[in-house]
CSV table of C-alpha atoms in Angstrom, one decimal:
chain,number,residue,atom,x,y,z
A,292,UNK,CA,22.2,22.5,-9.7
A,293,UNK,CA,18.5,22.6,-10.3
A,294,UNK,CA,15.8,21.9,-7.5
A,295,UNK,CA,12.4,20.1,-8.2
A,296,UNK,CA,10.4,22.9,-9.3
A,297,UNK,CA,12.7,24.1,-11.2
A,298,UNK,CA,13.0,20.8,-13.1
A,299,UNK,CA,9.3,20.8,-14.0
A,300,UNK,CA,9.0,24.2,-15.1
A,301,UNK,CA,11.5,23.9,-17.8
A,302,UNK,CA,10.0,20.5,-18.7
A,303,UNK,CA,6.8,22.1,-19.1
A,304,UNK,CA,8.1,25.4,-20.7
A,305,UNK,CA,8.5,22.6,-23.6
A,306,UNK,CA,5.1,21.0,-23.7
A,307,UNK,CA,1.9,21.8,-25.3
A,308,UNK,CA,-0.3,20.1,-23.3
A,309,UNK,CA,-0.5,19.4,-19.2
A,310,UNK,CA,1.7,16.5,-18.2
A,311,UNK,CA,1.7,13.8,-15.1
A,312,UNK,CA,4.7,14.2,-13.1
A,313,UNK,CA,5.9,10.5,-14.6
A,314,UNK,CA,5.7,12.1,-18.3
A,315,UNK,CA,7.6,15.2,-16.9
A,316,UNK,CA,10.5,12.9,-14.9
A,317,UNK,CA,10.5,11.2,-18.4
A,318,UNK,CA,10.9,14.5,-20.6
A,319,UNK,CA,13.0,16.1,-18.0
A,320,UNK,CA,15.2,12.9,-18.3
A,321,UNK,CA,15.5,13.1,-22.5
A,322,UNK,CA,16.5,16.9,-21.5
A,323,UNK,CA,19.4,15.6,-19.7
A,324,UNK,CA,18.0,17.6,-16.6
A,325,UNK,CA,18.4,15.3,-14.3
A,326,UNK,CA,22.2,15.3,-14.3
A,327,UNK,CA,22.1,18.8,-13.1
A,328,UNK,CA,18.9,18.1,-10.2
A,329,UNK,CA,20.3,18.3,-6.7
A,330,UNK,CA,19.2,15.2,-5.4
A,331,UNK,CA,20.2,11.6,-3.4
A,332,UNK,CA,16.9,9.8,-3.4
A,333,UNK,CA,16.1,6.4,-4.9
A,334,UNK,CA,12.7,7.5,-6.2
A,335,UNK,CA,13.4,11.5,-7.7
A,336,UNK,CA,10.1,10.8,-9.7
A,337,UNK,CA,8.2,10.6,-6.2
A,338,UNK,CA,9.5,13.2,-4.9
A,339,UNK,CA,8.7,15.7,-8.1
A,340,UNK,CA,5.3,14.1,-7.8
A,341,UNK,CA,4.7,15.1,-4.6
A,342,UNK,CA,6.3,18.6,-4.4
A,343,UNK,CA,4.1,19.5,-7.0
A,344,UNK,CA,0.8,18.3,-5.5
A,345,UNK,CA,2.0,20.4,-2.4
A,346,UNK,CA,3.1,23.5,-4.5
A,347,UNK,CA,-0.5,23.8,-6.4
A,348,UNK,CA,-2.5,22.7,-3.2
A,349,UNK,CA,-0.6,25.0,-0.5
A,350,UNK,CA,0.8,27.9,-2.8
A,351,UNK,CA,-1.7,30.3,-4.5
A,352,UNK,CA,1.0,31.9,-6.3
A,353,UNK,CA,2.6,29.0,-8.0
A,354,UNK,CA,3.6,29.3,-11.3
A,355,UNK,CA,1.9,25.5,-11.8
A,356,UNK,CA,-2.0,24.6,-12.1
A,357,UNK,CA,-3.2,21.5,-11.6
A,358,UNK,CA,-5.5,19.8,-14.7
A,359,UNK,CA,-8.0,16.6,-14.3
A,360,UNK,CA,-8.2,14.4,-11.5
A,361,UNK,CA,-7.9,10.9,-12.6
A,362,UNK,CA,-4.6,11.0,-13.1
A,363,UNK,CA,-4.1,14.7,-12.4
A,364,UNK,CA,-1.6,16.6,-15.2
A,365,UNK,CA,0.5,19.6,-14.0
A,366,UNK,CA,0.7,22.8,-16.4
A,367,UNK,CA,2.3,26.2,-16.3
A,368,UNK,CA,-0.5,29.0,-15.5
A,369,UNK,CA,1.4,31.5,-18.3
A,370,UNK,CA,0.4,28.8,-20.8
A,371,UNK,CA,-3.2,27.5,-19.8
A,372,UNK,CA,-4.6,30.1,-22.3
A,373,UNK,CA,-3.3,27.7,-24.9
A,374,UNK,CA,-5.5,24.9,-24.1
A,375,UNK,CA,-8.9,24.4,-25.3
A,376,UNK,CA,-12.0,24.2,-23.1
A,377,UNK,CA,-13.1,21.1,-25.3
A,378,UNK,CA,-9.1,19.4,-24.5
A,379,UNK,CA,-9.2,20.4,-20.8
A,380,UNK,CA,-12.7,18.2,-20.8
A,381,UNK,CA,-10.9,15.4,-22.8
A,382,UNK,CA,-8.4,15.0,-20.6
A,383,UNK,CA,-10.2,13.1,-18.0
A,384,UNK,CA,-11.5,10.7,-20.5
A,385,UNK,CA,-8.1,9.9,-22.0
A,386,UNK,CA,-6.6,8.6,-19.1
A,387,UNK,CA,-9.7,6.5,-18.0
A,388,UNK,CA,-8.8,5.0,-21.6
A,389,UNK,CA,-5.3,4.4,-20.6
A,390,UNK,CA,-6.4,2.8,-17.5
A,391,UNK,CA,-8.4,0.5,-18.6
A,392,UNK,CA,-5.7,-0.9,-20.8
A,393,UNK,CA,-2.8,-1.4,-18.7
A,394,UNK,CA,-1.9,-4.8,-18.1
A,395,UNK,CA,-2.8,-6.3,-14.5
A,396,UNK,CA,-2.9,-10.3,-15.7
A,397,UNK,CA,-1.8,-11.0,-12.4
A,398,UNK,CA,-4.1,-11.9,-9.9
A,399,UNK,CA,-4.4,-10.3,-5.8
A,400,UNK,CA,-2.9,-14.4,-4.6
A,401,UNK,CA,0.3,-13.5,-6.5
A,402,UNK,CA,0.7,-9.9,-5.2
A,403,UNK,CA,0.7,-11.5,-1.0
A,404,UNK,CA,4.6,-12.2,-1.6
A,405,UNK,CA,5.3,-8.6,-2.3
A,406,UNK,CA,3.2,-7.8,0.6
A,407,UNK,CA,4.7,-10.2,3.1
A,408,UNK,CA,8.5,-8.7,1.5
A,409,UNK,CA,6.8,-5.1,2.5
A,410,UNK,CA,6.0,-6.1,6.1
A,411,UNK,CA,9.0,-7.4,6.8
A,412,UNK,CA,11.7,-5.3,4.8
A,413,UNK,CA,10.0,-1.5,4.5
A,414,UNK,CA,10.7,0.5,7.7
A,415,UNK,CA,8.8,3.0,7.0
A,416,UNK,CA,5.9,0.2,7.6
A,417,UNK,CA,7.3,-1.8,10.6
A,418,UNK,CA,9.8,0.4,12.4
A,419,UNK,CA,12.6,-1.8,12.4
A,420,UNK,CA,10.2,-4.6,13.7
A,421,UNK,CA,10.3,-8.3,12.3
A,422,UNK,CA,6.5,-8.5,10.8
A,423,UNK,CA,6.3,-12.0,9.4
A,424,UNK,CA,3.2,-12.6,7.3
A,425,UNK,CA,1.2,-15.9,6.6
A,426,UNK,CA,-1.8,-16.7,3.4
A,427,UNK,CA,-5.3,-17.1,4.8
A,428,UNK,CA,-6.8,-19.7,2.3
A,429,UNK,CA,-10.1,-19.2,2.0
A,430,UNK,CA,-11.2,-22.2,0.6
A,431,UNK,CA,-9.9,-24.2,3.3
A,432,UNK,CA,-13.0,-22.6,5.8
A,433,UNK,CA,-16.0,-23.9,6.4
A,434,UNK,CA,-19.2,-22.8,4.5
A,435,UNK,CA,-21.4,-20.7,6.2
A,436,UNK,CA,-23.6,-17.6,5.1
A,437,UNK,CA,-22.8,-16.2,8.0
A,438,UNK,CA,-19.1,-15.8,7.4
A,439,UNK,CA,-18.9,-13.8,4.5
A,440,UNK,CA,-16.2,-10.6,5.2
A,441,UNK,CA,-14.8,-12.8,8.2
A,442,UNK,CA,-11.8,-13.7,6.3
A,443,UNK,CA,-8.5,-11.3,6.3
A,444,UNK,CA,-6.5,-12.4,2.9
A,445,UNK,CA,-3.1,-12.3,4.9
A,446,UNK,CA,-2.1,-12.2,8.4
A,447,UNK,CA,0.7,-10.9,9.9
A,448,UNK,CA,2.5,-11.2,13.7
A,449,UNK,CA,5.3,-9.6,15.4
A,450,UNK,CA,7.1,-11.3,18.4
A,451,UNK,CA,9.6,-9.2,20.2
A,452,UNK,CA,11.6,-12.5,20.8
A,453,UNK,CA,14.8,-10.9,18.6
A,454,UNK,CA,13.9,-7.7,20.9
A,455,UNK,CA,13.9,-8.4,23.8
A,456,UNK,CA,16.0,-9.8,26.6
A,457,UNK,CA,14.3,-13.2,28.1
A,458,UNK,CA,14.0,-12.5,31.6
A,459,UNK,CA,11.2,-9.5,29.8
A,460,UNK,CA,9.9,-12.0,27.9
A,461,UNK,CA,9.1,-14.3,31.1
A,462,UNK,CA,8.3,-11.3,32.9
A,463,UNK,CA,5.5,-10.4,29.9
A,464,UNK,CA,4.2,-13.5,30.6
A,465,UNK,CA,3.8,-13.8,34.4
A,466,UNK,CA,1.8,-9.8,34.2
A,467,UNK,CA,-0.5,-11.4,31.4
A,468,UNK,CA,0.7,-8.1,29.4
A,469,UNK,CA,0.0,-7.8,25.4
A,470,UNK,CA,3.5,-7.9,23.9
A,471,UNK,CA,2.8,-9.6,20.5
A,472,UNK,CA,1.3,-7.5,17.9
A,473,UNK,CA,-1.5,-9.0,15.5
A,474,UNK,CA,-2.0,-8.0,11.7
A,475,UNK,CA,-4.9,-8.2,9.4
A,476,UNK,CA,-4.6,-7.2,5.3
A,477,UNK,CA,-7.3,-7.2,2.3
A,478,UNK,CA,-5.2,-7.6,-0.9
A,479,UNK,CA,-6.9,-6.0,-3.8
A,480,UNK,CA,-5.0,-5.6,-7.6
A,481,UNK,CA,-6.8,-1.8,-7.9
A,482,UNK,CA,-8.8,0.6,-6.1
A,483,UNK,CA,-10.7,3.1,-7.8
A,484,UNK,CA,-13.6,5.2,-7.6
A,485,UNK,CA,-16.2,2.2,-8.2
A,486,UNK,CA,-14.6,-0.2,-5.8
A,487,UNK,CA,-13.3,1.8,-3.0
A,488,UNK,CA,-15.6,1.9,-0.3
A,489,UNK,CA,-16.8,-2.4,-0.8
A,490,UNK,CA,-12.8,-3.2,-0.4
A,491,UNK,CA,-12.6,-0.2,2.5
A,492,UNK,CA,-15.3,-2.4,4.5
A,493,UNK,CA,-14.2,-5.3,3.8
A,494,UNK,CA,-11.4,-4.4,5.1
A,495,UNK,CA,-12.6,-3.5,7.7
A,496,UNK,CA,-14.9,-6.0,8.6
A,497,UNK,CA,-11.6,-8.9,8.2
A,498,UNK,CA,-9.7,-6.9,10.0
A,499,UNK,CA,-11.9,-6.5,13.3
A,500,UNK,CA,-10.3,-9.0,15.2
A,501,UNK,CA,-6.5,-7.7,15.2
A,502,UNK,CA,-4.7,-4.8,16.5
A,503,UNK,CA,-3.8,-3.5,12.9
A,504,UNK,CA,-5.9,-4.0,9.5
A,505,UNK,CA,-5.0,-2.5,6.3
A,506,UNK,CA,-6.3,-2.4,2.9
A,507,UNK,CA,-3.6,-2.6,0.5
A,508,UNK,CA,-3.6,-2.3,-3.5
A,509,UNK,CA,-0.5,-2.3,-6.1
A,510,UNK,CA,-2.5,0.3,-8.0
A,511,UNK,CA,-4.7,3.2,-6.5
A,512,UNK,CA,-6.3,5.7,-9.0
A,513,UNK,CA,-4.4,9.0,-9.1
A,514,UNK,CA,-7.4,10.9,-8.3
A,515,UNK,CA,-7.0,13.6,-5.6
A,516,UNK,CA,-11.1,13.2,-4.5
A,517,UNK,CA,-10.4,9.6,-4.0
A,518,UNK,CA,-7.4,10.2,-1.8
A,519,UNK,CA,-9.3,12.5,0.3
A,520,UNK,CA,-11.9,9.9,1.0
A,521,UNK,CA,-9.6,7.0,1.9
A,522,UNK,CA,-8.1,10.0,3.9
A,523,UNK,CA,-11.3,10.2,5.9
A,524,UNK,CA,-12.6,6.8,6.2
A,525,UNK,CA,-8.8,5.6,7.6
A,526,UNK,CA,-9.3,8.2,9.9
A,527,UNK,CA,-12.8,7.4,11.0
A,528,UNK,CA,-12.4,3.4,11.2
A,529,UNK,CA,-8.5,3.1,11.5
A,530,UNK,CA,-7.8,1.2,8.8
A,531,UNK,CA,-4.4,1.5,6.9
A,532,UNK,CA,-3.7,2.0,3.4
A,533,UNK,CA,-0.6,0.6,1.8
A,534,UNK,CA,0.5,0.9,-2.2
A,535,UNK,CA,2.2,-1.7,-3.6
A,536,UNK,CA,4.7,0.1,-5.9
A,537,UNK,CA,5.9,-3.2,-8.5
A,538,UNK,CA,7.9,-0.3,-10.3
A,539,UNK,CA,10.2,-0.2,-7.6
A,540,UNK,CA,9.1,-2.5,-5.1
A,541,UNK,CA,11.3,-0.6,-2.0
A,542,UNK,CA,9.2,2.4,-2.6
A,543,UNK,CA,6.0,1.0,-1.7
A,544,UNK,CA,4.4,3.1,0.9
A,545,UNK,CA,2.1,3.6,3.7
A,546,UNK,CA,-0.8,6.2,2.3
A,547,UNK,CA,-1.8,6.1,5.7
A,548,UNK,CA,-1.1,4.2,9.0
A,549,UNK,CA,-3.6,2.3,11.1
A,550,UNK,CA,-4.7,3.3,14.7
A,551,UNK,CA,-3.3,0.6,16.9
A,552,UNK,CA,-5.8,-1.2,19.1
A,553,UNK,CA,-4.5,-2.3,22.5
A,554,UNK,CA,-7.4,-5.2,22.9
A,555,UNK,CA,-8.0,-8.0,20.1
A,556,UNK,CA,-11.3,-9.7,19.7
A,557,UNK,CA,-11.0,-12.7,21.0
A,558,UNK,CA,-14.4,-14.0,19.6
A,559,UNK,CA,-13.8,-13.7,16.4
A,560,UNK,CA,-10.6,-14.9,16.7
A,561,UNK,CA,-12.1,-17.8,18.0
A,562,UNK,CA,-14.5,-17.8,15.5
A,563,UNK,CA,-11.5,-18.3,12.9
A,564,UNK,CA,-10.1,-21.1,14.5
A,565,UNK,CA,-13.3,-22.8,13.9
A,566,UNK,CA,-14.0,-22.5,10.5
A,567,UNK,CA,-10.4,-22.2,9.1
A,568,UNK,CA,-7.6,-24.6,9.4
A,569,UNK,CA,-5.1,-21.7,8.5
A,570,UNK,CA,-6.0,-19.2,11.0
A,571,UNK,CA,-5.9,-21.7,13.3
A,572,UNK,CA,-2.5,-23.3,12.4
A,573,UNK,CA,-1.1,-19.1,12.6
A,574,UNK,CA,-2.5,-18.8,15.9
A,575,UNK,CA,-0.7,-22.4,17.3
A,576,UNK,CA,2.6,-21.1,15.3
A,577,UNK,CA,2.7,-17.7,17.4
A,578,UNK,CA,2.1,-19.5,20.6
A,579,UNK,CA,4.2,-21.9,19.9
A,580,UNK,CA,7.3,-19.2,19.0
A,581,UNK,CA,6.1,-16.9,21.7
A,582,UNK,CA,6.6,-20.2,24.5
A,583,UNK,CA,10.1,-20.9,23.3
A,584,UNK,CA,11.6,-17.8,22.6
A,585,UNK,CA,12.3,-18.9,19.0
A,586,UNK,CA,10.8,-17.7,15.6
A,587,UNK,CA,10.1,-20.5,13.1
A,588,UNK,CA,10.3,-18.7,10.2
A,589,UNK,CA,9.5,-21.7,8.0
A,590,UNK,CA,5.9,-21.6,9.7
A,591,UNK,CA,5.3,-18.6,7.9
A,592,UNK,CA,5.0,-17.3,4.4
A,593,UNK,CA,8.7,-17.1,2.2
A,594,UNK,CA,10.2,-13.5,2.3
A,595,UNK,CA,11.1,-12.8,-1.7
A,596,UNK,CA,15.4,-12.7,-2.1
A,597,UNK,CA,14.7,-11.1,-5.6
A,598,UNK,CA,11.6,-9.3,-5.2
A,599,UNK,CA,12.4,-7.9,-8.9
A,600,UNK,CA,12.5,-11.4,-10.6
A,601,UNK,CA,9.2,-11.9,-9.0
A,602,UNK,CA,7.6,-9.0,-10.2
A,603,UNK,CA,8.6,-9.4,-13.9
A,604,UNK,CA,7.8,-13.2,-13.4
A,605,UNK,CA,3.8,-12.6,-12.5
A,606,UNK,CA,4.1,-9.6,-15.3
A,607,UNK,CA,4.5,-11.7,-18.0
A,608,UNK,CA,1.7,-14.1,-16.5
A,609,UNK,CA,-1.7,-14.5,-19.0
């Protein structure tokens, strides 16, 4: 049995030119090495992709080198004296080509049933929790000037009613304590370099007024200088990042968590209500469920049975 590492390194052994880990999966695949790769994940492409990005980032002795950013290609360091300083340049440019090809007819309304799936299947996300998820319609709101970036796409609630025993529920009541757990998202199709920090505050900006916001996207640019600033600004305004894998939908992932606020804004909750019948309607449903110890799940937005059907279904969607 071969580890990760290993698995790349032979891959690469057999290329002439620097590879993305899916192109190295692929190759390793047609070498038949994956029948002899110690492994019981769902996802073994993930995980080579992300051993790698750890071995040339924390090991300066790896026997791998890192080329481009956007999406980076792995090499072998015996072999980078084979490449060209005019193809190491190129390489960048190729894949902005590629990019800008791939098919995304689908539009960010199709991709909030994947997301409302997520919240309420991926435990990685909700810890087990029952996060049900409900579409803000933003043409239902009142027009105002002032309410631009008010607006969260999707909303999201958990009630511990399935949790907890009732006499805690009753008791949560009586002490006035904060047991339910609000959710704001911004859906975007892609984030990249030229769009990252408008969607970042928006997101942030929609999300103001609940104890979690995130910004989530089925496709984020593989660019390592991007990462690290959705690294910093999710760790200077608490904002989430989630990627919506439609590959494999059960391995879409939190790129980083949100920081929990204990308060909500009650203003601009109430500011919602107001100017959207949606928001308002969410706000009567969680009340409404919290009161009688009862979830309505038909209240809220459909949880996908066959997420996968979906997915191929808004694919093939001009």
């Amino acid at each position: 049995m071969i580890q990760f590492l290993e698995f790349a390194e032979k891959v690469l052994e057999t290329s002439e030119t620097p590879l993305i880990y899916q192109d190295i999966w692929k190759k390793g695949i047609e070498m038949g090495l994956d029948k002899v790769l110690s492994t019981t994940g769902k996802t073994p492409w993930q995980t080579l992709g992300a051993r790698l990005f750890c071995e040339v980032r924390d090991n300066s002795n790896s026997k791998f080198t890192k080329v481009g950013k956007r999406p980076a290609k792995f090499f072998l360091k015996s072999k980078m004296h084979l490449l060209s300083s005019e193809m190491i340049e190129n390489i960048d440019k190729e894949e902005n080509i590629l990019i800008k090809k791939e098919n995304t007819s689908y539009t960010e309304r199709q991709l909030h049933p994947l997301l409302n799936y997520f919240a309420y299947t991926n435990t990685s996300f909700n810890n087990g929790k029952a996060i049900l998820t409900k579409t803000i319609f933003h043409e239902k709101s009142k027009k105002d000037g002032l309410n631009e970036w008010i607006h969260p796409d999707i909303v999201g609630v958990y009630i511990p009613i399935e949790d907890w025993n009732s006499e805690i529920i009753e008791l949560n009541k009586i002490i006035n304590s904060n047991s339910i757990e609000l959710l704001s998202f911004e859906m975007k199709k892609e984030i990249n370099r030229s769009n990252y920090r408008e969607y970042f505050f928006q997101a942030v900006s929609n999300s103001s007024w609940a104890n979690e916001g995130y910004l989530v996207a089925a496709k984020i640019t593989d660019d390592d200088e991007l990462m690290n600033e959705l690294e910093r600004l999710s760790s200077a305004f608490g904002i989430g990042i989630i990627k919506l894998d439609l590959d494999d939908i059960d391995s879409s992932t939190v790129l980083f968590h949100s920081k929990k606020k204990k308060e909500l804004d009650w203003e601009t909750m109430n500011k919602l209500c107001e100017i959207n019948s949606d928001f308002k309607k969410f706000i009567q449903d969680v009340k409404i469920d919290f009161d009688s110890k009862r979830i309505h799940k038909s209240e809220y937005d459909e949880i996908l049975s066959e997420p996968e059907s979906y997915i191929n279904k808004i694919r093939k969607s001009t």
